[in-house]
């Protein structure tokens, strides 16, 4: 904030009367400039600008770095100049009338040709706004919408990164945006005057239509009336440059674009956007791709550059011998000078004769002659769009050839040469940070563009929400157990977060360091995976623990994993589980490195979680560690077992069997786990398993709540011995559809051999009783109660089960199943099964495929006992 915010406001503010003075002051407020630059930006003749600056210098409003009258002197505002400009804005703000209740309203404070000064009540969410030519008519309830009712809209580009906030009550300029007091509520205005944001803007097309009168408030339309740029030229190309506005169509240039960018980061982001379906010649260090092979055809051009004085015949001879030496195993003799130059300029790079498969060429570390030969080769191909990054000063003849090539999509260079002056130009946006760039079209309009990467997943932002929401699961593109967690982004920091998203997952350490103090979330998202752990230690107190999900455990000190897991919610531990499994299986020593030095009886949740992974991955760990796993790891796991503990339960059973422990010892261990599980809350998987354990041993009554937990939390094979009983209970309930919403392959669960042992740990004495002969009447009764059978996978399994049992009882060939073509054969005697091929058995639900492959038939004698009350479906 300048000292102008502290000026005495007891006197009424003075308005700037001179149009020329106001225009020059507005331009200097955006940055210093020479007289010629000010003349160009202001559309004023140089004599008029020079005369006005002399008067402003005499009034003490401007100064320069050189004495008055010096050529090239850069003019800048003094504090008095800032003060008079602020006074002019105050004079207009205090005249505003009828302030709206809608906090997203906007108005034109003043207009000078295409230059606007806009007012906002909250931070604008976009870099461009639409300005109407008049107020849109309000519709009555019975009146049909005819869209804009004749209202025309023009685009205006904001010329400042954020508004300046004027507190009308205290008559002062604030440094930060206001806190909203109930947006849209009358309380926001009842006790105090509003805080108004002022920002300069520029009309995209000053000649198109008139705009609304200054001082009239309006809101943005739900839909745009027209795209900011010419539709055929800028919105129908074959690649996405970016988007200027969330409601605007993406900019898809249909003609080549030149980018004048020196910085490495914006070049890399731009290359990621433009590389789709193209031939890319660039420094690939900032992209997750490698140009491993180089086209051998590029040597045709290199030999001419390397030996310009040799005759054509001699160059052809040397080229042929060089090609033979590269592409064959023969030790072909190559002229020493040619071989020396080749090794110096090409190094140890590999070449390919199959040039059609080359999609990218890494120019990193290559000299001028090699780069020139690769570009000449790419131009000669004429089959793919070209994206070229220039790193050397190339001959004018080659630049002319590049600029006239019909396949050129994008050329990136430090400065735009005359050869590309007729191109649309991309430059660094001086107002906004990445991923924003400034896009100047041939016809003159300049608009900000937020770059997009076509190959990466993007987060969709709801346009109607008051605030943007985002979660780590959306960034990772994976589902989560914690779908309710969403971080609300303040509109003031939305563009920064979007910039961070464009850099994920590769990140940019320097950019993230700059953002960390003020925008910790943006810094966290934009961090490279190699340095995330160090940043988390700095910003963890300012972020929700769910953001740990973005950590990559491969780049974390392995001895700190249990400490980190102790801080992580269950949803994050699920993300970590897959990685820690890979870490433990990749190197047996990782068990020792990650083992926490904690008393197992007092282990925290992180140590318990890690111990559960030791147990479930014990088959991949050193055998000498098994005694410690059975001791420390089991105790630590049971001190605070994570919700997802079924894999550890399976691993413990395997470990007891591998160590040849007695059945008595295993039963004792399972009983202890049952005691721990019964004390855990409902929904914990060990609690669900303990209920099944009690039910199988006759210590728990059958009830629908338990059945719902069994089929939701446990593998189907664990409760398969009771599946007929459970399904009858569900079918006879008041709302069976609620229990049948889950996709259960009932044929593979119920149609199992009599005596098949349950897979559930601790239930080895529980065997399958076979499909109940009384199940079919209950299925018929259930189906008859449904007026319209839904076409869903879960009901397909029910219909397949009915088909299978009916066919077995009628001793006929089963009909083709819905979930699996051959599901009905699971109820047929094994000797009647046809010779299924592997392809036939795999064509359908995987659980049924597994039973068919194992040759496990669920047929038994009682299945075909027909009661008189049982009739086929549809009879």
PDB file of C-alpha atoms in Angstrom, residues 407-551:
ATOM      1  CA  UNK A 407       2.446 -28.560 -40.239  1.00  0.00           C
ATOM      2  CA  UNK A 408       3.908 -26.103 -37.751  1.00  0.00           C
ATOM      3  CA  UNK A 409       1.822 -25.958 -34.577  1.00  0.00           C
ATOM      4  CA  UNK A 410       4.035 -24.123 -32.097  1.00  0.00           C
ATOM      5  CA  UNK A 411       7.497 -22.561 -32.125  1.00  0.00           C
ATOM      6  CA  UNK A 412       9.118 -21.478 -28.846  1.00  0.00           C
ATOM      7  CA  UNK A 413      12.025 -19.032 -28.773  1.00  0.00           C
ATOM      8  CA  UNK A 414      13.564 -16.337 -26.593  1.00  0.00           C
ATOM      9  CA  UNK A 415      12.440 -13.474 -28.830  1.00  0.00           C
ATOM     10  CA  UNK A 416      10.114 -13.387 -31.824  1.00  0.00           C
ATOM     11  CA  UNK A 417      12.074 -12.771 -35.020  1.00  0.00           C
ATOM     12  CA  UNK A 418      10.709 -11.067 -38.135  1.00  0.00           C
ATOM     13  CA  UNK A 419      10.036 -14.472 -39.694  1.00  0.00           C
ATOM     14  CA  UNK A 420       7.239 -15.079 -37.140  1.00  0.00           C
ATOM     15  CA  UNK A 421       5.920 -11.531 -36.746  1.00  0.00           C
ATOM     16  CA  UNK A 422       2.691 -12.486 -38.523  1.00  0.00           C
ATOM     17  CA  UNK A 423       1.964 -15.278 -35.996  1.00  0.00           C
ATOM     18  CA  UNK A 424      -0.242 -15.171 -32.928  1.00  0.00           C
ATOM     19  CA  UNK A 425       2.165 -14.552 -30.042  1.00  0.00           C
ATOM     20  CA  UNK A 426       2.350 -16.107 -26.575  1.00  0.00           C
ATOM     21  CA  UNK A 427       4.264 -14.270 -23.852  1.00  0.00           C
ATOM     22  CA  UNK A 428       4.681 -14.374 -20.099  1.00  0.00           C
ATOM     23  CA  UNK A 429       1.729 -12.688 -18.405  1.00  0.00           C
ATOM     24  CA  UNK A 430       3.187  -9.812 -16.395  1.00  0.00           C
ATOM     25  CA  UNK A 431       0.144  -9.723 -14.134  1.00  0.00           C
ATOM     26  CA  UNK A 432      -0.679 -13.380 -13.465  1.00  0.00           C
ATOM     27  CA  UNK A 433       1.464 -16.345 -12.489  1.00  0.00           C
ATOM     28  CA  UNK A 434       1.603 -19.708 -14.221  1.00  0.00           C
ATOM     29  CA  UNK A 435      -0.310 -21.427 -15.716  1.00  0.00           C
ATOM     30  CA  UNK A 436      -1.458 -18.086 -17.173  1.00  0.00           C
ATOM     31  CA  UNK A 437       0.156 -16.720 -20.327  1.00  0.00           C
ATOM     32  CA  UNK A 438      -0.632 -13.675 -22.444  1.00  0.00           C
ATOM     33  CA  UNK A 439      -1.990 -14.463 -25.910  1.00  0.00           C
ATOM     34  CA  UNK A 440      -1.843 -11.732 -28.567  1.00  0.00           C
ATOM     35  CA  UNK A 441      -3.660 -12.419 -31.818  1.00  0.00           C
ATOM     36  CA  UNK A 442      -2.679 -11.078 -35.224  1.00  0.00           C
ATOM     37  CA  UNK A 443      -5.671  -8.744 -35.211  1.00  0.00           C
ATOM     38  CA  UNK A 444      -4.513  -7.126 -31.981  1.00  0.00           C
ATOM     39  CA  UNK A 445      -6.586  -8.353 -28.980  1.00  0.00           C
ATOM     40  CA  UNK A 446      -4.547  -9.597 -26.018  1.00  0.00           C
ATOM     41  CA  UNK A 447      -6.177 -12.035 -23.617  1.00  0.00           C
ATOM     42  CA  UNK A 448      -4.888 -14.092 -20.679  1.00  0.00           C
ATOM     43  CA  UNK A 449      -4.938 -17.858 -21.256  1.00  0.00           C
ATOM     44  CA  UNK A 450      -4.752 -20.539 -18.597  1.00  0.00           C
ATOM     45  CA  UNK A 451      -2.807 -23.393 -20.158  1.00  0.00           C
ATOM     46  CA  UNK A 452      -4.188 -26.921 -20.142  1.00  0.00           C
ATOM     47  CA  UNK A 453      -2.449 -30.251 -20.435  1.00  0.00           C
ATOM     48  CA  UNK A 454      -4.596 -32.544 -22.547  1.00  0.00           C
ATOM     49  CA  UNK A 455      -3.075 -35.827 -21.383  1.00  0.00           C
ATOM     50  CA  UNK A 456      -3.406 -35.220 -17.661  1.00  0.00           C
ATOM     51  CA  UNK A 457      -6.543 -35.518 -15.615  1.00  0.00           C
ATOM     52  CA  UNK A 458      -8.069 -32.249 -14.531  1.00  0.00           C
ATOM     53  CA  UNK A 459     -10.294 -31.358 -11.656  1.00  0.00           C
ATOM     54  CA  UNK A 460     -13.749 -30.159 -12.618  1.00  0.00           C
ATOM     55  CA  UNK A 461     -14.777 -27.104 -10.661  1.00  0.00           C
ATOM     56  CA  UNK A 462     -18.463 -26.544  -9.939  1.00  0.00           C
ATOM     57  CA  UNK A 463     -19.395 -23.225 -11.443  1.00  0.00           C
ATOM     58  CA  UNK A 464     -22.405 -22.526  -9.266  1.00  0.00           C
ATOM     59  CA  UNK A 465     -20.721 -22.914  -5.862  1.00  0.00           C
ATOM     60  CA  UNK A 466     -19.858 -19.871  -3.815  1.00  0.00           C
ATOM     61  CA  UNK A 467     -16.390 -21.318  -3.282  1.00  0.00           C
ATOM     62  CA  UNK A 468     -14.330 -23.833  -5.207  1.00  0.00           C
ATOM     63  CA  UNK A 469     -13.844 -27.228  -3.577  1.00  0.00           C
ATOM     64  CA  UNK A 470     -10.985 -29.626  -4.112  1.00  0.00           C
ATOM     65  CA  UNK A 471      -9.677 -32.784  -2.498  1.00  0.00           C
ATOM     66  CA  UNK A 472      -6.476 -34.867  -2.720  1.00  0.00           C
ATOM     67  CA  UNK A 473      -8.530 -37.755  -4.108  1.00  0.00           C
ATOM     68  CA  UNK A 474      -9.614 -35.669  -7.114  1.00  0.00           C
ATOM     69  CA  UNK A 475      -5.996 -34.677  -7.767  1.00  0.00           C
ATOM     70  CA  UNK A 476      -4.834 -38.279  -7.543  1.00  0.00           C
ATOM     71  CA  UNK A 477      -7.759 -39.429  -9.674  1.00  0.00           C
ATOM     72  CA  UNK A 478      -8.613 -42.219  -7.230  1.00  0.00           C
ATOM     73  CA  UNK A 479     -11.656 -43.043  -5.052  1.00  0.00           C
ATOM     74  CA  UNK A 480     -11.462 -42.648  -1.299  1.00  0.00           C
ATOM     75  CA  UNK A 481     -13.219 -43.866   1.798  1.00  0.00           C
ATOM     76  CA  UNK A 482     -13.442 -40.224   2.822  1.00  0.00           C
ATOM     77  CA  UNK A 483     -15.501 -38.761   0.000  1.00  0.00           C
ATOM     78  CA  UNK A 484     -16.867 -36.115   2.358  1.00  0.00           C
ATOM     79  CA  UNK A 485     -13.554 -34.270   2.711  1.00  0.00           C
ATOM     80  CA  UNK A 486     -13.249 -31.259   0.421  1.00  0.00           C
ATOM     81  CA  UNK A 487     -11.085 -28.210   0.888  1.00  0.00           C
ATOM     82  CA  UNK A 488     -12.802 -24.913   0.105  1.00  0.00           C
ATOM     83  CA  UNK A 489     -10.510 -22.582  -1.806  1.00  0.00           C
ATOM     84  CA  UNK A 490     -10.793 -18.910  -1.155  1.00  0.00           C
ATOM     85  CA  UNK A 491     -11.560 -17.097  -4.452  1.00  0.00           C
ATOM     86  CA  UNK A 492      -8.572 -14.836  -3.834  1.00  0.00           C
ATOM     87  CA  UNK A 493      -6.177 -17.810  -4.026  1.00  0.00           C
ATOM     88  CA  UNK A 494      -8.016 -19.834  -6.673  1.00  0.00           C
ATOM     89  CA  UNK A 495      -5.728 -18.889  -9.569  1.00  0.00           C
ATOM     90  CA  UNK A 496      -2.666 -19.791  -7.475  1.00  0.00           C
ATOM     91  CA  UNK A 497      -4.091 -23.224  -6.676  1.00  0.00           C
ATOM     92  CA  UNK A 498      -4.947 -23.766 -10.342  1.00  0.00           C
ATOM     93  CA  UNK A 499      -1.354 -22.913 -11.198  1.00  0.00           C
ATOM     94  CA  UNK A 500      -0.181 -25.495  -8.680  1.00  0.00           C
ATOM     95  CA  UNK A 501      -2.503 -28.122 -10.167  1.00  0.00           C
ATOM     96  CA  UNK A 502      -0.989 -27.608 -13.596  1.00  0.00           C
ATOM     97  CA  UNK A 503       2.406 -28.553 -12.141  1.00  0.00           C
ATOM     98  CA  UNK A 504       1.261 -31.755 -10.420  1.00  0.00           C
ATOM     99  CA  UNK A 505       2.722 -34.389 -10.182  1.00  0.00           C
ATOM    100  CA  UNK A 506       6.161 -33.242 -11.372  1.00  0.00           C
ATOM    101  CA  UNK A 507       6.119 -30.004  -9.403  1.00  0.00           C
ATOM    102  CA  UNK A 508       8.438 -27.009  -9.287  1.00  0.00           C
ATOM    103  CA  UNK A 509      10.467 -26.524  -6.115  1.00  0.00           C
ATOM    104  CA  UNK A 510      11.407 -22.891  -6.716  1.00  0.00           C
ATOM    105  CA  UNK A 511       7.819 -21.841  -7.422  1.00  0.00           C
ATOM    106  CA  UNK A 512       6.525 -23.802  -4.437  1.00  0.00           C
ATOM    107  CA  UNK A 513       9.064 -22.127  -2.146  1.00  0.00           C
ATOM    108  CA  UNK A 514       7.822 -18.712  -3.254  1.00  0.00           C
ATOM    109  CA  UNK A 515       4.209 -19.668  -2.562  1.00  0.00           C
ATOM    110  CA  UNK A 516       4.696 -21.476   0.756  1.00  0.00           C
ATOM    111  CA  UNK A 517       4.376 -18.547   3.154  1.00  0.00           C
ATOM    112  CA  UNK A 518       1.098 -17.184   1.794  1.00  0.00           C
ATOM    113  CA  UNK A 519      -0.384 -20.171  -0.082  1.00  0.00           C
ATOM    114  CA  UNK A 520       0.643 -23.366   1.765  1.00  0.00           C
ATOM    115  CA  UNK A 521      -1.832 -25.573  -0.120  1.00  0.00           C
ATOM    116  CA  UNK A 522      -0.604 -24.393  -3.536  1.00  0.00           C
ATOM    117  CA  UNK A 523       3.002 -24.929  -2.424  1.00  0.00           C
ATOM    118  CA  UNK A 524       2.116 -28.420  -1.203  1.00  0.00           C
ATOM    119  CA  UNK A 525       0.408 -29.419  -4.465  1.00  0.00           C
ATOM    120  CA  UNK A 526       3.252 -28.022  -6.595  1.00  0.00           C
ATOM    121  CA  UNK A 527       6.032 -29.695  -4.607  1.00  0.00           C
ATOM    122  CA  UNK A 528       8.167 -32.291  -6.415  1.00  0.00           C
ATOM    123  CA  UNK A 529       7.741 -35.731  -4.848  1.00  0.00           C
ATOM    124  CA  UNK A 530      11.430 -35.753  -3.880  1.00  0.00           C
ATOM    125  CA  UNK A 531      11.005 -32.778  -1.515  1.00  0.00           C
ATOM    126  CA  UNK A 532       7.445 -33.288  -0.265  1.00  0.00           C
ATOM    127  CA  UNK A 533       8.509 -34.755   3.077  1.00  0.00           C
ATOM    128  CA  UNK A 534      10.594 -31.698   3.969  1.00  0.00           C
ATOM    129  CA  UNK A 535       7.733 -29.373   3.004  1.00  0.00           C
ATOM    130  CA  UNK A 536       5.185 -31.392   4.969  1.00  0.00           C
ATOM    131  CA  UNK A 537       7.200 -30.847   8.125  1.00  0.00           C
ATOM    132  CA  UNK A 538       6.908 -27.098   7.515  1.00  0.00           C
ATOM    133  CA  UNK A 539       3.278 -26.773   6.369  1.00  0.00           C
ATOM    134  CA  UNK A 540       1.512 -29.696   8.094  1.00  0.00           C
ATOM    135  CA  UNK A 541       0.172 -27.449  10.868  1.00  0.00           C
ATOM    136  CA  UNK A 542      -1.563 -25.295   8.228  1.00  0.00           C
ATOM    137  CA  UNK A 543      -3.166 -28.118   6.210  1.00  0.00           C
ATOM    138  CA  UNK A 544      -5.706 -30.837   6.921  1.00  0.00           C
ATOM    139  CA  UNK A 545      -4.177 -34.267   7.512  1.00  0.00           C
ATOM    140  CA  UNK A 546      -5.992 -35.646   4.440  1.00  0.00           C
ATOM    141  CA  UNK A 547      -3.453 -33.818   2.281  1.00  0.00           C
ATOM    142  CA  UNK A 548      -0.861 -36.383   3.391  1.00  0.00           C
ATOM    143  CA  UNK A 549      -2.300 -38.534   0.584  1.00  0.00           C
ATOM    144  CA  UNK A 550      -0.055 -36.677  -1.898  1.00  0.00           C
ATOM    145  CA  UNK A 551       3.099 -37.913  -0.125  1.00  0.00           C
TER     146      UNK A 551
END
